[in-house]
Each structure stands twice: as structure tokens, then as C-alpha cells.
Tab-separated table of C-alpha atoms and ligand atoms in Angstrom:
chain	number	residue	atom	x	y	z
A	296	UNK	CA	-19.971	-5.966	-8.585
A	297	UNK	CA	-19.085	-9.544	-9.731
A	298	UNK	CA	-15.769	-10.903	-9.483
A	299	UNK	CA	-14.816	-10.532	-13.322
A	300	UNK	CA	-15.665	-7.163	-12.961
A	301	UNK	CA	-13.657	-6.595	-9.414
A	302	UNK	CA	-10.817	-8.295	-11.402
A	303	UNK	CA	-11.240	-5.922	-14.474
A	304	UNK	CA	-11.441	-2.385	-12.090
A	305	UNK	CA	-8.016	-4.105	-10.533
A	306	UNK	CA	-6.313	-4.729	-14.119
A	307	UNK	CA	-7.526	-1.021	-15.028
A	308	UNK	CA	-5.089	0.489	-12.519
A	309	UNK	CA	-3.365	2.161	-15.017
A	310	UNK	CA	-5.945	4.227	-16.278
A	311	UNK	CA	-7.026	4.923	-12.815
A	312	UNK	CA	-3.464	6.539	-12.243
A	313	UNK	CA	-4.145	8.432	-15.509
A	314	UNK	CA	-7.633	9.578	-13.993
A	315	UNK	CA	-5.674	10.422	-10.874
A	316	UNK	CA	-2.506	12.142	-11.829
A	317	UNK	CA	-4.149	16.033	-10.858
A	318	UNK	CA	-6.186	14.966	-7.811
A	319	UNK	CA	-4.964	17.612	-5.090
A	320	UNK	CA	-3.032	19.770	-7.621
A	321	UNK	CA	-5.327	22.528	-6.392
A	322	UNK	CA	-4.692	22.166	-2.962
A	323	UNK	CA	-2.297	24.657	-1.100
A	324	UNK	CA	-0.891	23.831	2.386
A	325	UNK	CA	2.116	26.298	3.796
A	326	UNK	CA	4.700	26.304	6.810
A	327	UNK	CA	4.562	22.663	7.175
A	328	UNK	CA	7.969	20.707	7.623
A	329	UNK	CA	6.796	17.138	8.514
A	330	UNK	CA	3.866	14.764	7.477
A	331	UNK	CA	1.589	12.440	9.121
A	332	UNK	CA	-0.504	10.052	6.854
A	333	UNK	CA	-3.591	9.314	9.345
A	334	UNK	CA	-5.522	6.252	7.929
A	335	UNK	CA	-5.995	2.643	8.319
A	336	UNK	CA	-6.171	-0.578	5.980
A	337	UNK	CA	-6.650	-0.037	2.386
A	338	UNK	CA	-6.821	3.676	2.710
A	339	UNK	CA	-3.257	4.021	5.349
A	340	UNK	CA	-1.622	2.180	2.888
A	341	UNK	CA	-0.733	4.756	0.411
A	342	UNK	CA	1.155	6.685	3.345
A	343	UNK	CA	3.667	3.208	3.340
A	344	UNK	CA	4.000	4.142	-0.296
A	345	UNK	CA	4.852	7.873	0.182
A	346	UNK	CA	7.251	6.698	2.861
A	347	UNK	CA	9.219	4.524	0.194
A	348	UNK	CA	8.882	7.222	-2.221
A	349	UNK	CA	10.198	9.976	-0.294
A	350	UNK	CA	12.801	7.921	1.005
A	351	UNK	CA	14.731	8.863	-2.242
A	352	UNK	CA	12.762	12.398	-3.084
A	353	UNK	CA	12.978	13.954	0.246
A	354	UNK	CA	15.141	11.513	2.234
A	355	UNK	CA	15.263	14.806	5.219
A	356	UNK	CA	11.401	14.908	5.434
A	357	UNK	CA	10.013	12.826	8.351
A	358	UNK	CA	6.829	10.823	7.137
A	359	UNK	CA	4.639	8.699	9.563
A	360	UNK	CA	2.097	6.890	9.200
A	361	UNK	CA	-0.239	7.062	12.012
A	362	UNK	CA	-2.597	4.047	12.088
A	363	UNK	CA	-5.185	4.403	15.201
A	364	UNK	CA	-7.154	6.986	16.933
A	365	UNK	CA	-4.593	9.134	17.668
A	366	UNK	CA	-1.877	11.315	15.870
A	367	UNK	CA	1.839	10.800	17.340
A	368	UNK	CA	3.283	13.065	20.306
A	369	UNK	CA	5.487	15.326	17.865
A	370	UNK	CA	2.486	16.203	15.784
A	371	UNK	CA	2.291	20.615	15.833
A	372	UNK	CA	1.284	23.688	14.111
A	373	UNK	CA	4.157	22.517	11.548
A	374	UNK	CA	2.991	19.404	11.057
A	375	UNK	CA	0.525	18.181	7.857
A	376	UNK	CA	-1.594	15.916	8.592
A	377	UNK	CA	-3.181	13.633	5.616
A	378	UNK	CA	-6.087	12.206	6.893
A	379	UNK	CA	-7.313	9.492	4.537
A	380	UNK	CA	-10.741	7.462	4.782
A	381	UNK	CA	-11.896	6.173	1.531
A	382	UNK	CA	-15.511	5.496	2.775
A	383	UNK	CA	-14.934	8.279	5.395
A	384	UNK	CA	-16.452	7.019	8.131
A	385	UNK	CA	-13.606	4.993	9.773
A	386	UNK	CA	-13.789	5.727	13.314
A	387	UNK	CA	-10.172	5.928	14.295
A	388	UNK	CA	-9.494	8.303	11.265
A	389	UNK	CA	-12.292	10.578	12.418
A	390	UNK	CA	-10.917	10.640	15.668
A	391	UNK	CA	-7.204	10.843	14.507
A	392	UNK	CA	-8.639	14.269	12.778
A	393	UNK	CA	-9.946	15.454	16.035
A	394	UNK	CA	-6.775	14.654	18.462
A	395	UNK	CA	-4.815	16.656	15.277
A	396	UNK	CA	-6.801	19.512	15.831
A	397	UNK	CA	-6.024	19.768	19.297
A	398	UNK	CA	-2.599	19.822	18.173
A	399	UNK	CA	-2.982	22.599	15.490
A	400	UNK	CA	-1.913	20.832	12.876
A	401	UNK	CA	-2.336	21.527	9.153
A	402	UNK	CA	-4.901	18.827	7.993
A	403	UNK	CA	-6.258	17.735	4.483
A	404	UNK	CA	-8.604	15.529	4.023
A	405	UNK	CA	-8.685	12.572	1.515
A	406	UNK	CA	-11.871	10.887	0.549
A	407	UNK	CA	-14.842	9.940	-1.270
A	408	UNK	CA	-17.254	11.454	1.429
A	409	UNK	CA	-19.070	10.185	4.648
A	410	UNK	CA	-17.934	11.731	8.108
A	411	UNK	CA	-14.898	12.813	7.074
A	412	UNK	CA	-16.227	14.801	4.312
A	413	UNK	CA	-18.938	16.523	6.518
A	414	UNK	CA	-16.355	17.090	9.544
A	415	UNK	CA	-13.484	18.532	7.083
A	416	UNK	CA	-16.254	21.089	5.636
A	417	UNK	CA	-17.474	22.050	8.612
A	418	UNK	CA	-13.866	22.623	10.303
A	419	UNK	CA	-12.860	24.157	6.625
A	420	UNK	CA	-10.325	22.280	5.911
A	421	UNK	CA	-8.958	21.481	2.197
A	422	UNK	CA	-10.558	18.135	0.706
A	423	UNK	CA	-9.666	15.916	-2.050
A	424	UNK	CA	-12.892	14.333	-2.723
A	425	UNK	CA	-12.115	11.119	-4.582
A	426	UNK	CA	-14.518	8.690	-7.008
A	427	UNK	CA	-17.032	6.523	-4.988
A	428	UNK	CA	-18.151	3.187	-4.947
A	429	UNK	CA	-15.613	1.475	-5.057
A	430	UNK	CA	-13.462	-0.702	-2.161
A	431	UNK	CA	-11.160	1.436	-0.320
A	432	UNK	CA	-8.005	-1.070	-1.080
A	433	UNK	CA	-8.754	-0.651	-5.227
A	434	UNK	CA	-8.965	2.732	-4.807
A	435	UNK	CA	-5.426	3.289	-4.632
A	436	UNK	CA	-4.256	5.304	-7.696
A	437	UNK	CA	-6.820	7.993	-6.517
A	438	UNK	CA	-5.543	7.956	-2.797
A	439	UNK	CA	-2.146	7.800	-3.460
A	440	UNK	CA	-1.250	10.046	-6.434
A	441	UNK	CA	-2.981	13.337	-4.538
A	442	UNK	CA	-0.035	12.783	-1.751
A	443	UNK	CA	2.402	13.529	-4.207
A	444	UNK	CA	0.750	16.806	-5.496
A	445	UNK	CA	-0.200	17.954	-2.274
A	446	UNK	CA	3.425	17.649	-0.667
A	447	UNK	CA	4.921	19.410	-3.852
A	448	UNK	CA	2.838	22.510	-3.849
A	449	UNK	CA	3.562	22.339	0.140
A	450	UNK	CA	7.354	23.008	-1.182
A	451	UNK	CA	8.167	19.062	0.307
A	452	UNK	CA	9.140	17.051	-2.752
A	453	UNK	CA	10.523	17.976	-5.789
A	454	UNK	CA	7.443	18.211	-9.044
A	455	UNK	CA	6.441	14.149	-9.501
A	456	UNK	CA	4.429	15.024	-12.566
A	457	UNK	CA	7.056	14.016	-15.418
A	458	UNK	CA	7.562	11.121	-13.301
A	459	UNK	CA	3.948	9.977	-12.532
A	460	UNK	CA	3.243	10.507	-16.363
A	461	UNK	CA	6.635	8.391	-16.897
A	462	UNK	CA	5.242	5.646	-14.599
A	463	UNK	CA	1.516	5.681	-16.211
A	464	UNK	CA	3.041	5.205	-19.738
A	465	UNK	CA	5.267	2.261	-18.362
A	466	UNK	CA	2.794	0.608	-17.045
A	467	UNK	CA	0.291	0.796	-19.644
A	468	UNK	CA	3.129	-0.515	-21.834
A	469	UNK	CA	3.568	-3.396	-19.914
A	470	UNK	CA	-0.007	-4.309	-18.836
A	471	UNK	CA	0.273	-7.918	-20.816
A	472	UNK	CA	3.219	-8.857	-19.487
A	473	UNK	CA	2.265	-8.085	-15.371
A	474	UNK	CA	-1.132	-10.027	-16.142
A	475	UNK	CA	0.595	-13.127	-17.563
A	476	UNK	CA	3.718	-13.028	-14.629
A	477	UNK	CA	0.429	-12.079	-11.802
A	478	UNK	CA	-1.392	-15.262	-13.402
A	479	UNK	CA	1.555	-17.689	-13.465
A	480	UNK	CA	2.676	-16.811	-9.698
A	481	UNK	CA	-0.955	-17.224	-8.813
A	482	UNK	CA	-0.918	-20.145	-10.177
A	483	UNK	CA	2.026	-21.523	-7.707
A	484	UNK	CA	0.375	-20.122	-4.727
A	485	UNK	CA	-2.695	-22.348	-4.142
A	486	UNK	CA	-3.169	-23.980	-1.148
A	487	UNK	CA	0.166	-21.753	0.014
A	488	UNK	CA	0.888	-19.422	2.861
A	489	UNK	CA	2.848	-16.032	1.086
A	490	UNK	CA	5.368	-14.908	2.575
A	491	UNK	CA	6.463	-11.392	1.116
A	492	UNK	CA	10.171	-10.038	1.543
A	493	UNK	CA	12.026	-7.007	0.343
A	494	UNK	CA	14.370	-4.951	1.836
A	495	UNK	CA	13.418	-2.160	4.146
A	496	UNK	CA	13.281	0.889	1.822
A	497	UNK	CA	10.607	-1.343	0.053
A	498	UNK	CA	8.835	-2.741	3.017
A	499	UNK	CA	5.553	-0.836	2.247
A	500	UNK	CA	4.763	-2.781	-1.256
A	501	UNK	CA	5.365	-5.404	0.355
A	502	UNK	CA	3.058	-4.719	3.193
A	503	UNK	CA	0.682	-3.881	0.398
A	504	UNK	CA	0.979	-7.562	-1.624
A	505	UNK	CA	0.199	-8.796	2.034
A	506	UNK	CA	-2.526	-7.187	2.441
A	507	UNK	CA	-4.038	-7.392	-1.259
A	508	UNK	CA	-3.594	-11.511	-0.316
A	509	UNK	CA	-5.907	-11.111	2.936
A	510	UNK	CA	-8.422	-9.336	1.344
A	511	UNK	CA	-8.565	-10.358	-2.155
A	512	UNK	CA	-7.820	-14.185	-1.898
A	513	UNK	CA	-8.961	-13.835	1.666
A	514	UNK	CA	-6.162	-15.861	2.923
A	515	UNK	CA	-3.438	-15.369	5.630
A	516	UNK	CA	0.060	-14.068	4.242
A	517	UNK	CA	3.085	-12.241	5.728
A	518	UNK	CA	5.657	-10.065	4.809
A	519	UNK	CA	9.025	-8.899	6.403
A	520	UNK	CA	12.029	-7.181	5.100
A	521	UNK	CA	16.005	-7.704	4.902
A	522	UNK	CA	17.883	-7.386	6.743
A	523	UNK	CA	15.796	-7.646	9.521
A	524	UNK	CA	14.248	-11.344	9.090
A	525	UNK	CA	17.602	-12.531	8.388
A	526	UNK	CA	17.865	-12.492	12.320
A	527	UNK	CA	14.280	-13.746	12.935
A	528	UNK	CA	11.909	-15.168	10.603
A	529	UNK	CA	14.508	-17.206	8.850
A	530	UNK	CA	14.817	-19.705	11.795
A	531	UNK	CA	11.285	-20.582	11.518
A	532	UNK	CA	12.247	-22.481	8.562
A	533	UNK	CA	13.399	-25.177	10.880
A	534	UNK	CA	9.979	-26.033	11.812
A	535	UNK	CA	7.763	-25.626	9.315
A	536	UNK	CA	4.076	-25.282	10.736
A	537	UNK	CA	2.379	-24.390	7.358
A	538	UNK	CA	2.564	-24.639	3.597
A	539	UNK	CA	4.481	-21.279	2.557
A	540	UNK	CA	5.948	-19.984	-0.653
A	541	UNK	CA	8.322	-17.289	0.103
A	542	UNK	CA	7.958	-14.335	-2.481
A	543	UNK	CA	11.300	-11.491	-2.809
A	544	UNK	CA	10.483	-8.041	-4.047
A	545	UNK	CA	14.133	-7.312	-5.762
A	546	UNK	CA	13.944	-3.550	-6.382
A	547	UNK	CA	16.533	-2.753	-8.732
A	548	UNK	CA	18.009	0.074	-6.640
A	549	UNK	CA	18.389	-2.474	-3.758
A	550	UNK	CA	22.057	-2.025	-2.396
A	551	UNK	CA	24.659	-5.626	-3.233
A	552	UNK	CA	24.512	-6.572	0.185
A	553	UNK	CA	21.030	-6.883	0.565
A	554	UNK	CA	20.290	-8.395	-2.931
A	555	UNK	CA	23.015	-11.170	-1.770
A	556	UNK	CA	20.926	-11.702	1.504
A	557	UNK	CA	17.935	-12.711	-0.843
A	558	UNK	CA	19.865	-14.922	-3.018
A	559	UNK	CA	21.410	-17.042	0.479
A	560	UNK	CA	17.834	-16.641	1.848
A	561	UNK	CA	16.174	-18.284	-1.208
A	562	UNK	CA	18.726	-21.141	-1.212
A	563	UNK	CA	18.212	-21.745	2.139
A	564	UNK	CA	14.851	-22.072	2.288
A	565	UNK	CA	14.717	-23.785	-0.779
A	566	UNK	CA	16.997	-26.488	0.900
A	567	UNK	CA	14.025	-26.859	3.543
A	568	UNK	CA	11.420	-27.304	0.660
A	569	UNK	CA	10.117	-23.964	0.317
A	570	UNK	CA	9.522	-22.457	-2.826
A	571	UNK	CA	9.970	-19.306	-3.767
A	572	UNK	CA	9.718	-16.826	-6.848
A	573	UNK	CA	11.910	-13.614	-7.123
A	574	UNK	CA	10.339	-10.404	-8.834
A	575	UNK	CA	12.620	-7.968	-9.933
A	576	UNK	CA	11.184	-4.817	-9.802
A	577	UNK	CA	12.793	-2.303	-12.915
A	578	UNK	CA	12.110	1.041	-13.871
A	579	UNK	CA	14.107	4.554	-14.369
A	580	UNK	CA	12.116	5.872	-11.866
A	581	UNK	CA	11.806	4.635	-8.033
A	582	UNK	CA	8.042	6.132	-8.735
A	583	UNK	CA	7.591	3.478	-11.778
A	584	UNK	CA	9.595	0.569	-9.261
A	585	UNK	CA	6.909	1.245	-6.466
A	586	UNK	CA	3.528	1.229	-8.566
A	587	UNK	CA	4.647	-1.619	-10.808
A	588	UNK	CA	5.434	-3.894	-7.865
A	589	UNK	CA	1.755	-2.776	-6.224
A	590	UNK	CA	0.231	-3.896	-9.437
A	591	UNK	CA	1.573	-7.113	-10.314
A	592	UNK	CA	0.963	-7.657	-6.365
A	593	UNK	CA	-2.754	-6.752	-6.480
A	594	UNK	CA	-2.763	-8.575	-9.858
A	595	UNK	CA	-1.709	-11.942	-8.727
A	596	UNK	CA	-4.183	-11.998	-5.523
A	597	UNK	CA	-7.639	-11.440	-7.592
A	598	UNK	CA	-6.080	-14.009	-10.127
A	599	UNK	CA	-5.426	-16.449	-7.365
A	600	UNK	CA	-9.185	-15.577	-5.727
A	601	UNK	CA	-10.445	-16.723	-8.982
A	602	UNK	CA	-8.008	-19.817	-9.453
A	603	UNK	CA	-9.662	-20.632	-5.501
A	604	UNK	CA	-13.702	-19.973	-6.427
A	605	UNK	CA	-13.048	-16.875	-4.183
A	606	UNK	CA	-15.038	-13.791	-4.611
A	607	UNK	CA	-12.453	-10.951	-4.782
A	608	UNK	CA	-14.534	-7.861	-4.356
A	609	UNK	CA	-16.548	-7.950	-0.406
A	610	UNK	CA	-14.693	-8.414	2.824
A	611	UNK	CA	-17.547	-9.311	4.751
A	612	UNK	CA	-15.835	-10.491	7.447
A	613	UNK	CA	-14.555	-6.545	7.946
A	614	UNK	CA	-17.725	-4.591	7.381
A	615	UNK	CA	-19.138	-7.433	10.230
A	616	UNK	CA	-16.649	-6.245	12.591
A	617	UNK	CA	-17.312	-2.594	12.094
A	618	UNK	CA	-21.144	-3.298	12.153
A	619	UNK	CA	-20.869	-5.238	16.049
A	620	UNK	CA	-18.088	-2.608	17.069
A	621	UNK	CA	-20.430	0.223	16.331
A	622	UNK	CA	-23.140	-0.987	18.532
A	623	UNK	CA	-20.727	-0.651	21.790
A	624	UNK	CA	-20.543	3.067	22.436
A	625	UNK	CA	-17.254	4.671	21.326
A	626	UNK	CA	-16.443	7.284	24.896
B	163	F6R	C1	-11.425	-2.439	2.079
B	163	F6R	C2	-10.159	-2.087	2.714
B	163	F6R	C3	-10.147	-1.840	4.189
B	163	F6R	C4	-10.523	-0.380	4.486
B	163	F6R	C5	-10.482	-0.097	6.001
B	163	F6R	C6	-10.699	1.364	6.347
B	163	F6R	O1	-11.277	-2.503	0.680
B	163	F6R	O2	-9.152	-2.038	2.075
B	163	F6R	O3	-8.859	-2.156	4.685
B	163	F6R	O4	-9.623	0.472	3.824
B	163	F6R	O5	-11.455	-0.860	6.633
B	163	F6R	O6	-11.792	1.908	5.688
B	163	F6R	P1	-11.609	3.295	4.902
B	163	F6R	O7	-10.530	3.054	3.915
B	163	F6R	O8	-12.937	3.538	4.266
B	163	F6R	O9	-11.266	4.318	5.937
């Protein structure tokens, strides 16, 4: 795929939650009262998202997301575990599933085949078997949305489908506006270190802008969360040891407290020569708050890959690593 037509599937995310919005309506998972999210990179990262969201839809339900070979200690017969792979043929997902089934835990598979396909059909286990050929990360909209459907007919969350359609038709509505605020901020960030803040609730967009920066524009970036780097991160701004441009994710439901911390922290840091933009994340619906942040994050990193002659699309430099780790025997 070139890199116009990476950054075209990316501005298309809209659609692709339109595409989305039944994936895993059919599936029907019972006597489950918490949820593990077993994935890593691109495809774990819609488990950071269904953390934020049921923070406010099911704030009682414990979510984890489990990235490694392993499912965590309290995972039982009561437990549902998501396993996600996009390619399905991550190693520590596969083995995530296996270490789950010693546990007796509910699983569903999510993915557009490989390993995980084969080893969820053979241990008959509910799949959601997404579109291929495309890169995990981008593939988003099709990972994340079944989560929501799957939990509801599990009795977890309350119906999302008035809000998902809510979100889709926000989002389309504002699709020239996020590309023109995703190219300006791009615009600002060559040559810079990001830095991504929000508060806690939000931390997993953030996480996601982070990580749609390192594999996109294929540069380093960071993100943290208030309160917490109040009592950290902030005193690195004494000694500066790169070129950063600090980036706050203001969701509108963010308590006064915290949205003051981001106002001292920007004038602080602005004092020390950083620069900074704040995006105010708005919306009726904490669902619309969470997937318009994600785009205008995964927006403004394939706009800055093309402002830097970067190719978008391959991470190389990953599917390297896999290649060389494969060839040492996994015992
Ligand atoms: C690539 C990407 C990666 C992959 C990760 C795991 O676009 O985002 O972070 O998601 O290497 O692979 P999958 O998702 O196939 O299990």
C-alpha cells in the first residue's frame, strides 16, 4: 500500500466504525463477572480503550489488560478472556490463550485469522473474524467496537449501540475539521519529541497517540497522565535532554482539579521553552470523547510521517524482530 493510500484507510476511520458497529453482536458468552483483554501492540490497545470506557459504563466491572504470555493470577471459570491478535499469530497471545485454558476461563477470540483462528476452532471457542490485510494498529474500529457488543450480550455493560451510532455520526460530521486541527499540530511537531498527557481515566488514548507516533511517524514519543507526572515527569523539565512538545488530552468530563493541573503544567513548561498544544476532547457521549481523541491522534501522526518523507504504512523494524525471535525456539 503506498503512503497516500495508508493515510486515506487512516482518514476513513469513520466508515470503518460504521463497517464495524455489529462485529460480535452474534456472540454469546454467560456467567462471566470480570474481563481480561489478552493482546499486545496495536491489537492490546483496544482493551486500554474498553478500560476508559467502562470506567463510566460499568465502573464495578474489573477490566485488565493482560499484555504477555500469560493471563493474570485471578483469571477463573468466571473470568472472559478477549484474546485479540489481528494477524493472529502473535506468540504471546497464542500462549496467553493456552495459560487461560488452564485456568477455565471463558475465551473469545478476536481476529483476522492465522494461529489464533486455527487454535480457537479447534478448541471451539467463539470467533470474531475481522477484515484482513490490513496493519493491526489501523485496524482499530474492527477490534475495538466487537468488545462492546460482546460484553453487552454477556449482561456487562449497558446496550452501546445508540451510542456507537451517536459517535459514528459525530465523527463523520466532523471529519474536516479533525483533518485540518491533525495537519496543523503535525505541522508543530517536526523535529519534536511528543509528549502526551491526560488524566488517568483517559490514559489509554493517550497511550494510543503514543503509540500511533512510534509507528506511524516512526519516532520516539511518551505519554503520562495527571496527576501522577505532576510528582515525576514534570521535574525533568529542569534539564531538558531533547526537543519535546508537550501535548494535553482535556476530556471534557475531566474533574476541576485536574483540568487546573494542566493549565499550571502548561505554564510551567512553557516558562522552560516547551511548547505545547491543548486538545479538548467534546462530545455527549464518553464513547464519542474516546474515538474522537484516537482519531485526531492517529490523524496527526500519518500527517506528520508525510510532512517527514516517512512511509506511514510498514514497521519493518517490528516484523524484523519477530522474524530473528522466531528462529530461537520458544520452550
Ligand atoms: C502493527 C502493530 C503492532 C502489532 C503487534 C501485534 O500495525 O500495531 O503493534 O499489533 O505486533 O501483532 P498482532 O496485532 O497481529 O497480534
Amino acid at each position: 500500500m503506498s503512503a497516500d493510500s495508508f493515510i486515506a484507510l487512516v482518514e476513513r476511520f469513520p466508515e470503518h466504525l460504521s463497517e464495524a458497529k455489529l462485529l460480535g453482536a452474534g456472540v454469546k458468552v454467560q456467567g462471566v463477572d470480570k474481563v481480561v483483554v489478552a493482546g499486545i501492540g496495536g491489537s492490546a490497545i483496544s482493551g486500554d480503550l474498553l478500560k476508559v470506557y467502562c470506567s463510566e459504563k460499568a465502573p464495578g466491572l474489573h477490566v485488565h489488560v493482560s499484555r504477555g504470555y500469560d493471563v493474570p493470577a485471578f483469571a477463573d471459570s468466571r473470568t472472559l478472556v478477549l484474546a485479540i491478535s489481528y494477524s493472529g499469530n502473535t506468540e504471546e497471545t497464542l500462549s496467553a490463550v493456552k495459560a487461560a485454558m488452564r485456568k477455565g476461563a471463558k475465551i473469545v477470540a478476536i481476529t483476522s485469522g492465522g494461529k489464533l483462528m486455527q487454535q480457537a476452532e479447534q478448541l471451539n471457542k467463539q470467533v470474531v473474524a475481522v477484515p484482513d490485510g490490513i496493519q493491526p494498529r489501523a485496524a482499530i474500529p474492527y477490534l475495538f467496537l466487537p468488545l462492546l457488543n460482546v460484553l453487552h450480550n454477556a449482561g456487562l455493560i449497558p446496550d452501546p449501540s445508540a451510542e456507537v451510532s451517536a459517535a459514528i455520526t459525530s465523527l463523520k460530521a466532523a471529519a474536516a475539521n479533525y483533518k485540518d486541527r491533525a495537519r496543523s499540530l503535525a505541522e508543530k511537531l517536526v523535529g519534536k519529541v511528543p509528549l502526551i498527557y491526560s488524566s488517568d481515566r483517559m490514559a489509554g488514548v493517550a497511550y494510543r497517540w503514543k503509540c500511533e507516533f512510534n509507528e506511524n511517524a516512526k519516532v520516539h514519543a511518551f505519554s503520562h497522565a495527571f496527576p501522577e507526572l505532576n510528582h515525576n515527569e514534570l521535574v525533568g523539565y529542569t534539564k531538558l535532554n531533547a526537543n519535546y512538545y508537550a501535548i494535553v488530552l482535556e476530556d471534557e468530563a475531566d474533574s476541576r482539579r485536574i483540568r487546573e493541573r494542566m493549565r499550571l503544567t502548561r505554564e510551567i513548561i512553557g516558562n522552560k521553552g516547551i511548547p505545547s498544544t491543548q486538545i479538548v476532547i467534546k462530545g455527549e457521549h464518553l464513547l464519542t470523547r474516546i474515538l474522537s481523541a484516537v482519531h485526531i491522534g492517529d490523524l496527526t501522526s500519518v500527517y506528520l510521517a508525510k510532512l517527514t518523507g516517512v512511509d506511514p504504512e510498514p514497521v519493518t523494524i517490528i516484523e524484523d524482530f519477530k522474524k530473528q525471535l522466531g528462529k530461537v525456539p520458544f520452550v
